Coordinates of C-alpha atoms in Angstrom, one line a residue:
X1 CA 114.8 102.6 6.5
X2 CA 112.5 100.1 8.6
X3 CA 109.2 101.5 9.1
X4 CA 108.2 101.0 13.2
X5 CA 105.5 98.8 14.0
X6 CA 102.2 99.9 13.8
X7 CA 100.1 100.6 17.2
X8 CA 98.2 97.8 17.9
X9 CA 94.6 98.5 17.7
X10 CA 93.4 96.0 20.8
X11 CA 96.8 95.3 23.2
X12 CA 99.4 97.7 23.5
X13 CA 102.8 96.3 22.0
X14 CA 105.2 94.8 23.8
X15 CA 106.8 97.0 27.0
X16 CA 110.3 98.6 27.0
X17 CA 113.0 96.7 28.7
X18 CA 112.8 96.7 32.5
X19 CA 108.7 97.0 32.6
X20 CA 106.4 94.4 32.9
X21 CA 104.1 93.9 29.5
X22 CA 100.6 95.2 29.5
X23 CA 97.7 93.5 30.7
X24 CA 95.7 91.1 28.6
X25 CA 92.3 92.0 31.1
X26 CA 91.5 95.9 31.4
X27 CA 90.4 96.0 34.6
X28 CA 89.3 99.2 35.2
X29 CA 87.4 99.2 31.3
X30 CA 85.6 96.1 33.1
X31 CA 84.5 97.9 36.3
X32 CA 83.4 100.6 34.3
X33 CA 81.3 98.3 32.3
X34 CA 79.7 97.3 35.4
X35 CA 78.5 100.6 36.6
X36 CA 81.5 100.5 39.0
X37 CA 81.0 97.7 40.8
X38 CA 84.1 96.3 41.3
X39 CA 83.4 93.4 43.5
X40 CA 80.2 91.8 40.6
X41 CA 83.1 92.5 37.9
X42 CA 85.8 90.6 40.2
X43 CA 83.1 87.5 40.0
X44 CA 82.9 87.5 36.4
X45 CA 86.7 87.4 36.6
X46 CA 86.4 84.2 39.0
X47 CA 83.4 83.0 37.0
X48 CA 85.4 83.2 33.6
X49 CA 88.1 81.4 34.7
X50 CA 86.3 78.7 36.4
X51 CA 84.1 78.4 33.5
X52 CA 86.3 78.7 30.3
X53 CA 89.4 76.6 31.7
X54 CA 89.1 74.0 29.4
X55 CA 87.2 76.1 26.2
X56 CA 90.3 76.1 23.6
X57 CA 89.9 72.1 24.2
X58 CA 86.6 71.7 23.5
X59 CA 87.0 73.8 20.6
X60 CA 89.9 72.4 19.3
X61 CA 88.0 68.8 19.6
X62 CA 85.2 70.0 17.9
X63 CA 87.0 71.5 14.7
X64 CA 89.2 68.0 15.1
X65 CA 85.9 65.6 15.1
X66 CA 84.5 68.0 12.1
X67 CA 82.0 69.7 13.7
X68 CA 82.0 73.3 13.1
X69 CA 78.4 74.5 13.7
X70 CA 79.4 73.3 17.3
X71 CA 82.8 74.7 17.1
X72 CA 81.6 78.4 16.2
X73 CA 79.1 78.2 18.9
X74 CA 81.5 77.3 21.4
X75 CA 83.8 80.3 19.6
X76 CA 80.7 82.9 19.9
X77 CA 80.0 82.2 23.7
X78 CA 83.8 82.4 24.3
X79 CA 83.9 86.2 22.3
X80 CA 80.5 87.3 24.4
X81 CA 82.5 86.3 27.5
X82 CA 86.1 87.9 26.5
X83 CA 84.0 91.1 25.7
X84 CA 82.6 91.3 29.1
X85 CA 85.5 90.7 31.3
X86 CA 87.0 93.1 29.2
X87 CA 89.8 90.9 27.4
X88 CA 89.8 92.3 24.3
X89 CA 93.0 90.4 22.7
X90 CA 90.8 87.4 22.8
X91 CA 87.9 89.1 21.9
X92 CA 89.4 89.8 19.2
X93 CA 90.8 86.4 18.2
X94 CA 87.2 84.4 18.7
X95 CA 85.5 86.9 16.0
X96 CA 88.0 86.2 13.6
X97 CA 87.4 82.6 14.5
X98 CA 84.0 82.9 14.6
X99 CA 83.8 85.1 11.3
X100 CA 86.0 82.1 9.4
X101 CA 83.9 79.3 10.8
X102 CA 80.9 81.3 9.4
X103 CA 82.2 81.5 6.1
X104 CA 81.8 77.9 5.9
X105 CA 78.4 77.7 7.1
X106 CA 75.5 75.7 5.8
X107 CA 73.8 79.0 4.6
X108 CA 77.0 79.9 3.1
X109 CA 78.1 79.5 -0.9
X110 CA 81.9 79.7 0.5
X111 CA 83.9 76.8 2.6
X112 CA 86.2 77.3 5.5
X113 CA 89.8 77.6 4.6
X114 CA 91.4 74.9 6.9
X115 CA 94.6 76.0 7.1
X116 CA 93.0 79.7 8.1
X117 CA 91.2 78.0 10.6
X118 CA 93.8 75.6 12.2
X119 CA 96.1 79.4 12.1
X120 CA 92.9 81.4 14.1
X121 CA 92.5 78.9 16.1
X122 CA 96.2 78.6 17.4
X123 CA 96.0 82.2 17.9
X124 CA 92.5 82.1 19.8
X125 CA 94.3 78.9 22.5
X126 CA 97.6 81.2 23.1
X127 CA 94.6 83.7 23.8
X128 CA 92.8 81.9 26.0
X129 CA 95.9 80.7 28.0
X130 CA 97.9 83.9 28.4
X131 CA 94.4 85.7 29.7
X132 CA 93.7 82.5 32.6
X133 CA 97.0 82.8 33.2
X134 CA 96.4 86.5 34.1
X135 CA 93.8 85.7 36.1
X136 CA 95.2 82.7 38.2
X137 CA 98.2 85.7 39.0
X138 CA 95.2 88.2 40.4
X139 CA 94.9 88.6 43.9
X140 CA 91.0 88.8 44.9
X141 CA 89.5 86.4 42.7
X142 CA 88.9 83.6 45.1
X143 CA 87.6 85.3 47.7
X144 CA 85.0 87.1 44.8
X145 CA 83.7 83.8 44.5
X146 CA 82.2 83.3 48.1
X147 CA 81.6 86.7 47.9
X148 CA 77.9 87.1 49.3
X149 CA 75.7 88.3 46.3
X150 CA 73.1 91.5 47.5
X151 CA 69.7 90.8 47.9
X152 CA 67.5 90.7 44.9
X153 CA 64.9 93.6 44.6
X154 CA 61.3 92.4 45.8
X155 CA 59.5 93.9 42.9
X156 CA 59.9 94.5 38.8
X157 CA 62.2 91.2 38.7
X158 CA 62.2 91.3 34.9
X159 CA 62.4 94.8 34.1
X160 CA 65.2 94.9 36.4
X161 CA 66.7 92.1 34.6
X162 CA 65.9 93.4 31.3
X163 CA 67.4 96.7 32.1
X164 CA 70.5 94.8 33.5
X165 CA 70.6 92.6 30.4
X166 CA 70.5 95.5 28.1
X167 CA 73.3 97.0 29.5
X168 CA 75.5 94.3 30.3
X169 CA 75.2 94.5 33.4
X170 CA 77.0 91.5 35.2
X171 CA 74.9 91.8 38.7
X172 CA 72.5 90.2 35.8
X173 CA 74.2 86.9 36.7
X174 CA 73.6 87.2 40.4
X175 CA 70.3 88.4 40.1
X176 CA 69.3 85.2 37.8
X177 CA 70.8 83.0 40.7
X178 CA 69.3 84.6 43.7
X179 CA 65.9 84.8 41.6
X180 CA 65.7 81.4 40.7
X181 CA 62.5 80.3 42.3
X182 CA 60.8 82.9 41.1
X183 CA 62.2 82.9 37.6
X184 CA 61.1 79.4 37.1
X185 CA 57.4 80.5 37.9
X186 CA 57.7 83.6 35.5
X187 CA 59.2 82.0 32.5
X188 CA 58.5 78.3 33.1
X189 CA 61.3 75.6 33.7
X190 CA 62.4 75.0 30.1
X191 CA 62.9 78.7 29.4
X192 CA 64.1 79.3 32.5
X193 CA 66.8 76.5 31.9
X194 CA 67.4 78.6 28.7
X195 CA 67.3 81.8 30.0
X196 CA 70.1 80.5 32.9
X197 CA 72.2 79.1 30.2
X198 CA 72.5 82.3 28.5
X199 CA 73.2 84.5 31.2
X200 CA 75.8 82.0 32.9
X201 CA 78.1 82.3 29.5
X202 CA 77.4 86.0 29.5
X203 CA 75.4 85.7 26.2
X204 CA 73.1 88.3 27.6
X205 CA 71.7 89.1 24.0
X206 CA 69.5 85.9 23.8
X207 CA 68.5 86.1 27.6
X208 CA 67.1 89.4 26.6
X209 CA 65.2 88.0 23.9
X210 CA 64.0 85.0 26.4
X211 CA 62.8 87.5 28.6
X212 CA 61.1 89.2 25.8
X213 CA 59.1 87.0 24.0
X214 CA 55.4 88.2 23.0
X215 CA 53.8 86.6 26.0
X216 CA 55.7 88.7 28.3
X217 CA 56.4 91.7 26.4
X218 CA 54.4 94.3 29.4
X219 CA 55.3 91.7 32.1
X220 CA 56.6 92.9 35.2
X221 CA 58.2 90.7 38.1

């Protein structure tokens, strides 16, 4: 007797007949994320696919052209981004990327299995393209963009980011935009370039730690 499929631990399996198939983007997991804030979480949407159109190309070029310190870095700000729109297929497909290009690392005694790579990296494109082509089928997302961000509080700028950040809070991204100015004074232009970097491919992680260095540990906007 055939055994059924197992469930799938990330995407539910295909739908019966006469139902469309589940959603690659869990919408409401991602507004919950976000406090509930429906209308910062439609921006990430808008943000993501603006930003991450042409990812599984740059990827695939790197791993082509033999570069795969670039490649996984590319792969890990692609994972931090899937995770925070809430696309968790993907996800799911850039840390097993990821965790293969690792393997192969300069401070690893193991090398990259090609073949395993060129197969997670198939999978990771196909991941990438079915969840853009989600989100060019969502009403909303264009009008998110020119959606006009809320004021900035006047006071605690960083703990307010910092608190944002830890979370993963995407107003964080609106916050470091409408801020700028006053961010750049804070942190200093090169950090600040850092610090915008980090938050603009939702690697919130090592904008926390930019805000946290020593020298402004007890600092407060």
């Amino acid at each position: 007797m055939e055994k059924p499929p197992a469930a799938a631990s990330v995407v539910p399996g295909p739908a019966p007949a006469g139902k469309a198939p589940a959603p690659l983007v869990d919408v409401e997991a991602g507004v919950e994320r976000l406090m509930g804030n429906r209308q910062v979480y439609l921006r990430a949407l808008a943000r993501f696919r603006h930003d991450y159109r042409s990812a599984g190309a740059a990827i695939g070029t790197a791993l082509e052209t033999g570069n795969p310190t670039l490649a996984q870095r590319l792969v890990h700000t692609l994972k931090g981004a899937a995770g925070m729109i809430e696309a968790r297929s993907l996800h799911a497909a850039a840390l097993a990327l990821e965790t293969a290009l690792r393997t192969g690392g300069p401070d690893s005694i193991s090398v990259a299995d090609p073949a395993q790579v060129d197969a997670l990296f198939v999978r990771l494109d196909a991941e990438l393209a079915h969840v853009l082509r989600e989100l060019d089928g969502m009403a909303g997302l264009a009008e998110a963009v020119v959606a006009t961000p809320r004021p900035a509080p006047p006071i605690n700028l960083l703990e307010r980011l910092r608190a944002l950040l830890d979370i993963g809070d995407g107003e964080a991204v609106d916050l470091a935009e409408q801020a700028q100015e006053e961010l750049i004074v804070l942190l200093g232009e090169s950090d600040y370039r850092s610090f915008s970097a980090a938050v603009g491919e939702f690697d919130f992680e090592r904008a926390l730690a930019l805000l946290d260095r020593p020298e402004r540990a007890g600092t407060a906007g």
